[in-house]
Amino acid sequence: MLAAREHWGSRFGFIMATAGSAIGLGNIWRFPYMAGENGGSAFILIYLAVVVTFGISLVMAEMVLGRVTQRNPVGAFRALGGRGWALAGGLGVLTGFVILSFYVVVAGWTLAYIVFMAGNQLPTADPAVLGRHFSGFVGRTFSPLFAATIFMGLTAWIVAGGVGKGIERASKVLMPLLFVLLLVLVARSVTLPGADPGLAFLLTPDFSRVTIDTIISATAQAFFSLSIGMGVMITYGSYLPRNVNIPRSTLIIVLLDVGVAVLAALMVLPAVFAVGLDPSAGPGLTFITLPAVFASMPFGNLFGTLFFALLAIAALTSAVSILEPMIAWAVDEHGIGRGAATLAASLVCLLLAIPASLSFGPLSDTTLAGKTFFDWMDFLANNVMLPLGGLLVASFVGWRWAKPACTHLTNDGTLRLPWLTAWIWLLRVGAPVAIVALVWQAVSTP
Ligand code: PHE
């Protein structure tokens, strides 16, 4: 016996939860350093092009699958495509475990940095000292794992609360808070003396730095940032009532996601230039370069604390959405209670987080083909599993289920969508070509 499926309480709640999924470490931690490494606005323009074509198409395809079937990814694929296709949903559920295992580790660092900032433990603007502090902290055995456990606990607590009382309620509070914090920090950053070169870097595209690799990284970034390829959008779509305008909601969510990524770049890069640091510092940009920026501005501790709080909030609503498909699968397909499923899945994720966290300390020399456990999880998720999941969604909707997909996307013909044919062909050909190029490049270059 199936209990009636829970639905989002309001369109606003749905949009906040889904934007909360999309907006995460990918936007605030990863996007600015990728833009910094890849020629600033040239990368941003390419990223935008990928998002408005493949990105939007795949988000809509996943949402339609979820809304029509009212099921988790496995159940959705099985209902429409049979047993074989159910494996595509299974891949999504599995991808969730892989992503969470390293996501909670980085999210734990952000919690720790809130404490460091608030406690004035990083009172230096010297990146070398800050770099040692960062690698010293992440290299420890217990403290980063403790932080990851707290973060996992918060995530589980929200998910266990259910769709409406847990996920939707938390998102409706956390996301507006995130937008306010972000605007405060951008305003602070762009008004710093010496921010202009950073702004120029972001506003004048340098196409000479664009290579095929740039396009491929932009594509991978779009998958991760829009939460596509692992069934999050199928699952969140499955809590939608029938009458919602999916294209319009998708547009709002994607605009919010892209907007936050660009604002994050506007927050990080001008500040980095203002204090004369290197914008292509890579993943350490957030945890090493930014504390140096905060140390050299008035009330830096306050702004630093707010910044890491922003990052933790963004990570939390995303982690919730990475956990939810597994829970929906356990609940829908196996009749397990939400609380028990959440507890079990969280424990498995934490177990996987142990080697991911230790990859920066005791296990840093334990590598396979030059990659640590953390690197492998990150690589597999971003460059193989998410793109593959996206390929399966695109092929399924584009080739096997195109007609019903169009009927459902237009709410039985009540919405006029002049780009419907373009959508189907992007799913049939455009997205698969881009994805195959991405995966090919990823597995062929070590
Ligand atoms: N989109 C999230 C981010 O940018 C990460 C994520 C990936 C969430 C895949 C759900 C699924 O951080």
Coordinates of C-alpha atoms and ligand atoms in Angstrom, one line a residue:
M1 CA 0.0 0.0 0.0
L2 CA 1.4 3.4 -1.0
A3 CA 0.7 6.4 1.2
A4 CA -0.4 9.5 -0.7
R5 CA 2.7 11.3 -2.0
E6 CA 3.6 14.5 -0.3
H7 CA 3.7 17.6 -2.5
W8 CA 5.4 21.0 -2.2
G9 CA 3.2 23.4 -0.3
S10 CA 3.7 26.3 -2.7
R11 CA 5.4 27.2 -5.9
F12 CA 7.7 29.5 -3.9
G13 CA 8.7 26.6 -1.7
F14 CA 9.4 24.4 -4.6
I15 CA 11.5 27.1 -6.3
M16 CA 13.5 27.8 -3.1
A17 CA 14.1 24.1 -2.5
T18 CA 15.2 23.4 -6.1
A19 CA 17.3 26.6 -6.4
G20 CA 18.7 25.5 -3.0
S21 CA 19.8 22.2 -4.6
A22 CA 21.4 24.0 -7.6
I23 CA 23.1 26.7 -5.6
G24 CA 25.9 25.2 -3.6
L25 CA 29.6 24.7 -3.3
G26 CA 29.6 24.5 -7.1
N27 CA 28.5 28.1 -7.3
I28 CA 30.4 29.8 -4.5
W29 CA 33.5 27.6 -4.0
R30 CA 34.1 26.2 -7.5
F31 CA 32.7 28.6 -10.0
P32 CA 34.9 31.7 -9.0
Y33 CA 38.1 29.7 -9.1
M34 CA 37.2 28.0 -12.4
A35 CA 36.5 31.5 -13.9
G36 CA 39.8 32.7 -12.4
E37 CA 41.7 29.9 -14.0
N38 CA 40.0 30.0 -17.4
G39 CA 40.2 33.6 -18.4
G40 CA 37.3 35.3 -16.5
S41 CA 34.4 36.4 -18.5
A42 CA 35.3 34.3 -21.5
F43 CA 34.6 31.2 -19.3
I44 CA 31.5 32.8 -18.0
L45 CA 30.1 33.4 -21.5
I46 CA 30.8 29.8 -22.5
Y47 CA 29.3 28.6 -19.3
L48 CA 26.1 30.6 -20.0
A49 CA 25.8 29.2 -23.5
V50 CA 26.1 25.6 -22.1
V51 CA 23.5 26.4 -19.4
V52 CA 20.9 27.9 -21.7
T53 CA 21.1 25.0 -24.2
F54 CA 21.9 21.7 -22.5
G55 CA 21.4 22.8 -19.0
I56 CA 17.9 24.0 -19.3
S57 CA 16.9 21.1 -21.5
L58 CA 18.0 18.5 -19.1
V59 CA 16.5 20.2 -16.1
M60 CA 13.1 20.2 -17.8
A61 CA 13.5 16.6 -19.0
E62 CA 14.2 15.4 -15.5
M63 CA 11.4 17.4 -14.0
V64 CA 8.9 16.1 -16.4
L65 CA 9.9 12.6 -15.7
G66 CA 9.4 13.1 -12.0
R67 CA 6.1 14.9 -12.2
V68 CA 4.5 12.5 -14.6
T69 CA 5.5 9.4 -12.6
Q70 CA 5.4 10.9 -9.1
R71 CA 8.3 8.6 -8.4
N72 CA 12.0 8.5 -7.3
P73 CA 14.5 8.1 -10.2
V74 CA 14.4 4.3 -10.2
G75 CA 10.7 4.1 -10.1
A76 CA 10.3 6.8 -12.7
F77 CA 12.5 5.1 -15.2
R78 CA 10.9 1.7 -14.5
A79 CA 7.4 3.1 -14.9
L80 CA 8.1 4.6 -18.3
G81 CA 10.9 2.4 -19.7
G82 CA 10.8 -0.9 -18.0
R83 CA 13.3 -2.8 -16.0
G84 CA 16.4 -2.1 -18.1
W85 CA 15.9 1.7 -17.9
A86 CA 15.4 1.4 -14.1
L87 CA 19.2 0.9 -14.0
A88 CA 19.5 4.5 -15.2
G89 CA 17.7 5.6 -12.1
G90 CA 19.9 3.3 -10.0
L91 CA 23.0 5.0 -11.4
G92 CA 21.5 8.2 -10.1
V93 CA 21.0 6.9 -6.6
L94 CA 24.5 5.5 -6.6
T95 CA 25.9 8.8 -7.8
G96 CA 24.3 10.5 -4.8
F97 CA 26.4 8.4 -2.4
V98 CA 29.6 9.2 -4.3
I99 CA 28.9 12.9 -4.3
L100 CA 27.9 13.2 -0.7
S101 CA 31.0 11.3 0.4
F102 CA 33.2 14.2 -0.7
Y103 CA 30.6 17.0 -0.5
V104 CA 30.2 16.7 3.3
V105 CA 34.0 16.9 3.7
V106 CA 34.3 20.2 2.0
A107 CA 31.1 21.4 3.7
G108 CA 32.6 20.4 7.0
W109 CA 35.6 22.7 6.3
T110 CA 33.2 25.6 5.8
L111 CA 31.7 24.9 9.2
A112 CA 35.2 24.9 10.7
Y113 CA 36.1 28.1 8.9
I114 CA 33.0 29.8 10.4
V115 CA 34.5 29.0 13.8
F116 CA 38.0 30.1 12.8
M117 CA 36.7 33.4 11.5
A118 CA 34.4 34.2 14.3
G119 CA 37.1 33.3 16.8
N120 CA 39.7 35.5 15.1
Q121 CA 42.0 32.5 14.6
L122 CA 43.3 33.6 11.2
P123 CA 44.5 37.2 11.8
T124 CA 47.1 37.2 9.0
A125 CA 47.0 38.4 5.4
D126 CA 49.9 36.2 4.5
P127 CA 48.7 33.5 2.1
A128 CA 51.7 31.2 2.9
V129 CA 50.6 31.1 6.6
L130 CA 47.0 30.7 5.6
G131 CA 47.9 27.9 3.2
R132 CA 49.8 26.1 6.0
H133 CA 46.8 26.6 8.3
F134 CA 44.4 25.1 5.7
S135 CA 46.5 22.1 4.9
G136 CA 47.2 21.6 8.6
F137 CA 43.5 21.6 9.4
V138 CA 42.3 19.4 6.5
G139 CA 45.2 17.0 7.1
R140 CA 44.2 16.2 10.7
T141 CA 42.5 12.9 11.4
F142 CA 39.6 13.8 13.6
S143 CA 38.6 17.5 13.5
P144 CA 37.6 17.6 9.8
L145 CA 35.6 14.3 10.2
F146 CA 33.9 15.7 13.3
A147 CA 32.9 18.8 11.2
A148 CA 31.7 16.6 8.4
T149 CA 29.7 14.5 10.9
I150 CA 28.0 17.6 12.2
F151 CA 27.2 18.7 8.7
M152 CA 25.8 15.3 7.8
G153 CA 23.7 15.4 10.9
L154 CA 22.2 18.7 9.9
T155 CA 21.4 17.4 6.5
A156 CA 19.8 14.3 7.8
W157 CA 17.8 16.2 10.3
I158 CA 16.2 18.4 7.5
V159 CA 15.6 15.4 5.2
A160 CA 14.1 13.3 8.0
G161 CA 11.6 16.1 8.6
G162 CA 10.0 15.3 5.2
V163 CA 9.4 17.2 2.0
G164 CA 7.2 20.0 3.3
K165 CA 8.1 20.3 7.0
G166 CA 11.8 19.5 6.4
I167 CA 13.2 20.4 3.0
E168 CA 10.7 23.1 1.9
R169 CA 10.6 24.8 5.3
A170 CA 14.4 24.9 5.6
S171 CA 14.8 26.2 2.1
K172 CA 12.3 29.0 2.5
V173 CA 14.3 30.4 5.4
L174 CA 17.9 29.6 4.2
M175 CA 17.7 30.7 0.6
P176 CA 16.5 34.2 1.2
L177 CA 19.1 34.5 3.9
L178 CA 21.7 33.4 1.4
F179 CA 20.7 36.0 -1.1
V180 CA 20.9 38.8 1.5
L181 CA 24.4 37.6 2.7
L182 CA 25.6 37.4 -0.9
L183 CA 24.5 40.9 -1.7
V184 CA 26.1 42.4 1.4
L185 CA 29.4 40.6 0.5
V186 CA 29.3 41.6 -3.2
A187 CA 28.7 45.2 -2.2
R188 CA 31.7 45.0 0.2
S189 CA 33.9 43.4 -2.3
V190 CA 33.3 45.7 -5.3
T191 CA 33.8 48.8 -3.2
L192 CA 37.2 47.8 -1.9
P193 CA 39.9 50.1 -3.0
G194 CA 41.8 48.4 -5.9
A195 CA 38.9 46.2 -6.9
D196 CA 38.8 47.6 -10.5
P197 CA 41.3 45.3 -12.1
G198 CA 39.2 42.4 -10.8
L199 CA 36.1 43.9 -12.3
A200 CA 37.9 44.4 -15.6
F201 CA 39.1 40.8 -15.5
L202 CA 35.5 39.7 -15.1
L203 CA 34.0 42.1 -17.7
T204 CA 36.5 41.9 -20.6
P205 CA 36.5 38.4 -22.1
D206 CA 39.9 37.0 -22.9
F207 CA 39.1 34.5 -25.6
S208 CA 42.8 33.6 -26.2
R209 CA 42.6 31.5 -23.0
V210 CA 39.6 29.5 -24.3
T211 CA 40.4 26.0 -25.5
I212 CA 38.3 22.9 -26.1
D213 CA 39.2 22.1 -22.5
T214 CA 37.5 25.3 -21.3
I215 CA 34.3 24.3 -23.1
I216 CA 34.5 20.8 -21.6
S217 CA 35.1 22.2 -18.0
A218 CA 32.2 24.6 -18.5
T219 CA 30.0 21.7 -19.5
A220 CA 31.0 19.6 -16.4
Q221 CA 30.5 22.6 -14.2
A222 CA 27.0 23.1 -15.6
F223 CA 26.0 19.5 -14.8
F224 CA 27.3 19.8 -11.2
S225 CA 25.9 23.2 -10.6
L226 CA 22.4 22.5 -12.0
S227 CA 22.2 19.2 -10.1
I228 CA 21.5 17.3 -13.3
G229 CA 22.4 13.7 -14.1
M230 CA 21.6 12.0 -10.8
G231 CA 17.9 12.3 -10.5
V232 CA 17.6 15.2 -8.1
M233 CA 15.4 17.1 -10.5
I234 CA 13.3 13.9 -11.1
T235 CA 12.8 13.5 -7.4
Y236 CA 12.0 17.2 -6.7
G237 CA 9.8 17.1 -9.8
S238 CA 7.9 14.1 -8.3
Y239 CA 6.7 16.3 -5.5
L240 CA 5.1 18.7 -8.0
P241 CA 1.4 19.0 -8.5
R242 CA 0.3 18.5 -12.1
N243 CA -0.5 22.1 -13.0
V244 CA 2.9 23.8 -12.5
N245 CA 4.5 25.5 -15.5
I246 CA 7.7 23.5 -15.7
P247 CA 9.5 25.7 -18.3
R248 CA 8.8 28.9 -16.3
S249 CA 9.9 27.4 -13.0
T250 CA 13.0 26.0 -14.7
L251 CA 13.9 29.4 -16.1
I252 CA 13.6 31.0 -12.6
I253 CA 15.7 28.3 -11.0
V254 CA 18.4 28.4 -13.7
L255 CA 18.6 32.2 -13.6
L256 CA 19.0 32.1 -9.8
D257 CA 21.7 29.5 -10.1
V258 CA 23.6 31.4 -12.8
G259 CA 23.0 34.7 -11.0
V260 CA 24.5 33.4 -7.8
A261 CA 27.5 31.9 -9.6
V262 CA 28.2 35.2 -11.3
L263 CA 27.7 37.2 -8.1
A264 CA 30.0 34.8 -6.3
A265 CA 32.7 35.5 -8.9
L266 CA 32.0 39.2 -8.4
M267 CA 32.4 38.8 -4.7
V268 CA 35.6 36.8 -4.8
L269 CA 37.6 38.0 -7.8
P270 CA 37.6 41.8 -7.2
A271 CA 38.6 41.2 -3.6
V272 CA 41.4 38.9 -4.6
F273 CA 42.7 41.6 -7.0
A274 CA 42.3 44.3 -4.5
V275 CA 44.8 42.7 -2.2
G276 CA 47.1 41.7 -5.0
L277 CA 46.6 37.9 -4.9
D278 CA 46.5 35.4 -7.7
P279 CA 43.0 34.7 -9.1
S280 CA 44.0 31.3 -10.5
A281 CA 44.8 29.8 -7.1
G282 CA 42.4 26.9 -7.7
P283 CA 40.4 25.1 -5.1
G284 CA 42.3 26.9 -2.3
L285 CA 41.0 30.2 -3.4
T286 CA 38.1 30.1 -0.9
F287 CA 40.0 28.8 2.1
I288 CA 43.4 30.4 1.6
T289 CA 43.1 33.5 -0.5
L290 CA 39.8 34.8 0.9
P291 CA 40.9 34.7 4.5
A292 CA 43.8 36.9 3.4
V293 CA 41.4 39.3 1.8
F294 CA 39.3 39.4 5.0
A295 CA 42.4 39.9 7.2
S296 CA 43.2 43.1 5.2
M297 CA 39.8 44.7 5.4
P298 CA 38.1 46.5 8.2
F299 CA 35.7 44.3 10.1
G300 CA 37.2 41.4 8.1
N301 CA 36.3 38.8 10.8
L302 CA 32.7 39.8 10.5
F303 CA 32.6 39.6 6.8
G304 CA 34.7 36.4 6.8
T305 CA 32.2 34.8 9.3
L306 CA 29.3 35.8 7.1
F307 CA 31.0 34.5 4.0
F308 CA 31.6 31.0 5.4
A309 CA 28.1 31.0 6.8
L310 CA 26.9 31.7 3.3
L311 CA 28.9 28.9 2.0
A312 CA 27.7 26.5 4.6
I313 CA 24.0 27.4 3.9
A314 CA 24.5 26.9 0.2
A315 CA 26.1 23.5 0.8
L316 CA 23.4 22.5 3.3
T317 CA 20.4 22.9 0.9
S318 CA 22.4 21.1 -1.8
A319 CA 23.4 18.2 0.4
V320 CA 19.8 17.8 1.4
S321 CA 18.9 17.4 -2.3
I322 CA 21.7 14.9 -2.9
L323 CA 20.4 12.8 0.0
E324 CA 16.7 13.0 -1.0
P325 CA 16.7 10.7 -4.1
M326 CA 18.1 7.8 -2.1
I327 CA 15.5 8.3 0.6
A328 CA 12.7 8.6 -2.0
W329 CA 13.9 5.4 -3.5
A330 CA 14.0 3.5 -0.2
V331 CA 10.6 4.9 0.7
D332 CA 8.8 4.4 -2.6
E333 CA 10.4 1.1 -3.7
H334 CA 11.0 -0.7 -0.5
G335 CA 8.5 0.8 1.9
I336 CA 11.2 1.8 4.4
G337 CA 10.3 4.6 6.8
R338 CA 11.7 8.0 6.0
G339 CA 13.5 8.3 9.4
A340 CA 15.1 4.9 9.2
A341 CA 16.1 5.4 5.5
T342 CA 17.7 8.8 6.3
L343 CA 19.6 7.4 9.2
A344 CA 20.9 4.4 7.2
A345 CA 21.9 6.4 4.1
S346 CA 23.6 9.1 6.2
L347 CA 25.7 6.5 8.0
V348 CA 26.8 5.0 4.7
C349 CA 27.7 8.4 3.4
L350 CA 29.7 9.2 6.6
L351 CA 31.5 5.9 6.2
L352 CA 32.5 6.9 2.7
A353 CA 33.4 10.4 4.0
I354 CA 36.1 8.9 6.2
P355 CA 38.6 7.9 3.4
A356 CA 37.6 11.1 1.5
S357 CA 38.6 13.3 4.5
L358 CA 41.7 11.3 5.3
S359 CA 42.8 11.8 1.7
F360 CA 44.1 15.2 2.9
G361 CA 46.1 13.7 5.8
P362 CA 47.0 10.1 6.7
L363 CA 45.8 8.7 3.3
S364 CA 47.3 11.5 1.1
D365 CA 49.9 9.1 -0.2
T366 CA 47.5 6.3 -0.8
T367 CA 46.7 6.9 -4.4
L368 CA 45.6 5.0 -7.4
A369 CA 46.8 6.4 -10.8
G370 CA 47.9 9.5 -8.9
K371 CA 44.5 10.2 -7.4
T372 CA 43.5 10.0 -3.8
F373 CA 40.2 8.6 -2.7
F374 CA 38.7 12.1 -2.6
D375 CA 40.0 12.9 -6.1
W376 CA 38.5 9.6 -7.4
M377 CA 35.1 10.3 -5.9
D378 CA 35.2 13.9 -7.3
F379 CA 36.4 12.7 -10.7
L380 CA 34.0 9.8 -11.0
A381 CA 31.0 11.9 -10.0
N382 CA 31.7 15.0 -12.1
N383 CA 33.3 13.6 -15.1
V384 CA 31.7 10.2 -15.5
M385 CA 28.6 9.5 -13.4
L386 CA 26.7 12.8 -13.7
P387 CA 27.4 13.2 -17.5
L388 CA 26.4 9.6 -18.0
G389 CA 23.2 10.1 -16.0
G390 CA 22.5 13.1 -18.1
L391 CA 23.1 11.2 -21.3
L392 CA 20.6 8.5 -20.2
V393 CA 18.0 11.1 -19.4
A394 CA 18.6 12.9 -22.7
S395 CA 18.4 9.7 -24.8
F396 CA 15.4 8.4 -23.0
V397 CA 13.3 11.5 -23.2
G398 CA 14.6 12.5 -26.7
W399 CA 14.3 9.1 -28.4
R400 CA 12.0 6.9 -26.5
W401 CA 9.6 9.3 -24.9
A402 CA 9.6 12.4 -26.9
K403 CA 5.9 12.7 -27.7
P404 CA 4.5 12.2 -24.2
A405 CA 7.3 14.4 -22.9
C406 CA 6.1 17.3 -25.2
T407 CA 2.5 16.6 -24.1
H408 CA 3.4 16.8 -20.5
L409 CA 5.8 19.7 -20.7
T410 CA 3.1 21.8 -22.4
N411 CA 0.6 20.7 -19.7
D412 CA -1.5 18.8 -22.3
G413 CA -1.1 21.5 -24.9
T414 CA -2.2 24.5 -22.7
L415 CA 1.3 26.1 -22.8
R416 CA 2.5 27.5 -26.1
L417 CA 6.2 26.5 -26.4
P418 CA 7.6 27.5 -29.8
W419 CA 11.0 25.9 -29.0
L420 CA 9.7 22.4 -28.3
T421 CA 11.3 20.8 -31.4
A422 CA 14.6 22.5 -30.5
W423 CA 14.3 21.0 -27.0
I424 CA 13.8 17.5 -28.3
W425 CA 16.7 17.8 -30.8
L426 CA 19.0 19.2 -28.1
L427 CA 18.2 16.1 -26.0
R428 CA 18.5 13.8 -29.0
V429 CA 21.8 15.0 -30.5
G430 CA 23.2 18.2 -28.9
A431 CA 23.5 17.0 -25.3
P432 CA 24.8 13.5 -26.2
V433 CA 27.5 14.8 -28.4
A434 CA 28.7 17.3 -25.7
I435 CA 28.5 14.6 -23.0
V436 CA 30.4 12.0 -25.0
A437 CA 33.1 14.6 -25.7
L438 CA 33.3 15.4 -22.0
V439 CA 33.5 11.8 -20.8
W440 CA 36.0 10.9 -23.5
Q441 CA 38.2 13.8 -22.7
A442 CA 38.0 13.0 -19.0
V443 CA 39.0 9.4 -19.3
S444 CA 41.6 9.8 -21.9
T445 CA 43.6 12.6 -20.2
P446 CA 45.0 11.3 -16.9
Ligands
PHE1 N1 24.4 21.7 -7.5 C1 25.1 21.6 -6.3 C2 26.3 22.6 -6.2 O1 26.4 23.4 -7.0 C3 25.7 20.2 -6.1 C4 24.8 19.1 -6.5 C5 25.2 18.2 -7.5 C6 23.6 18.9 -5.9 C7 24.4 17.2 -7.9 C8 22.8 17.9 -6.3 C9 23.2 17.0 -7.3 O2 27.0 22.6 -5.2

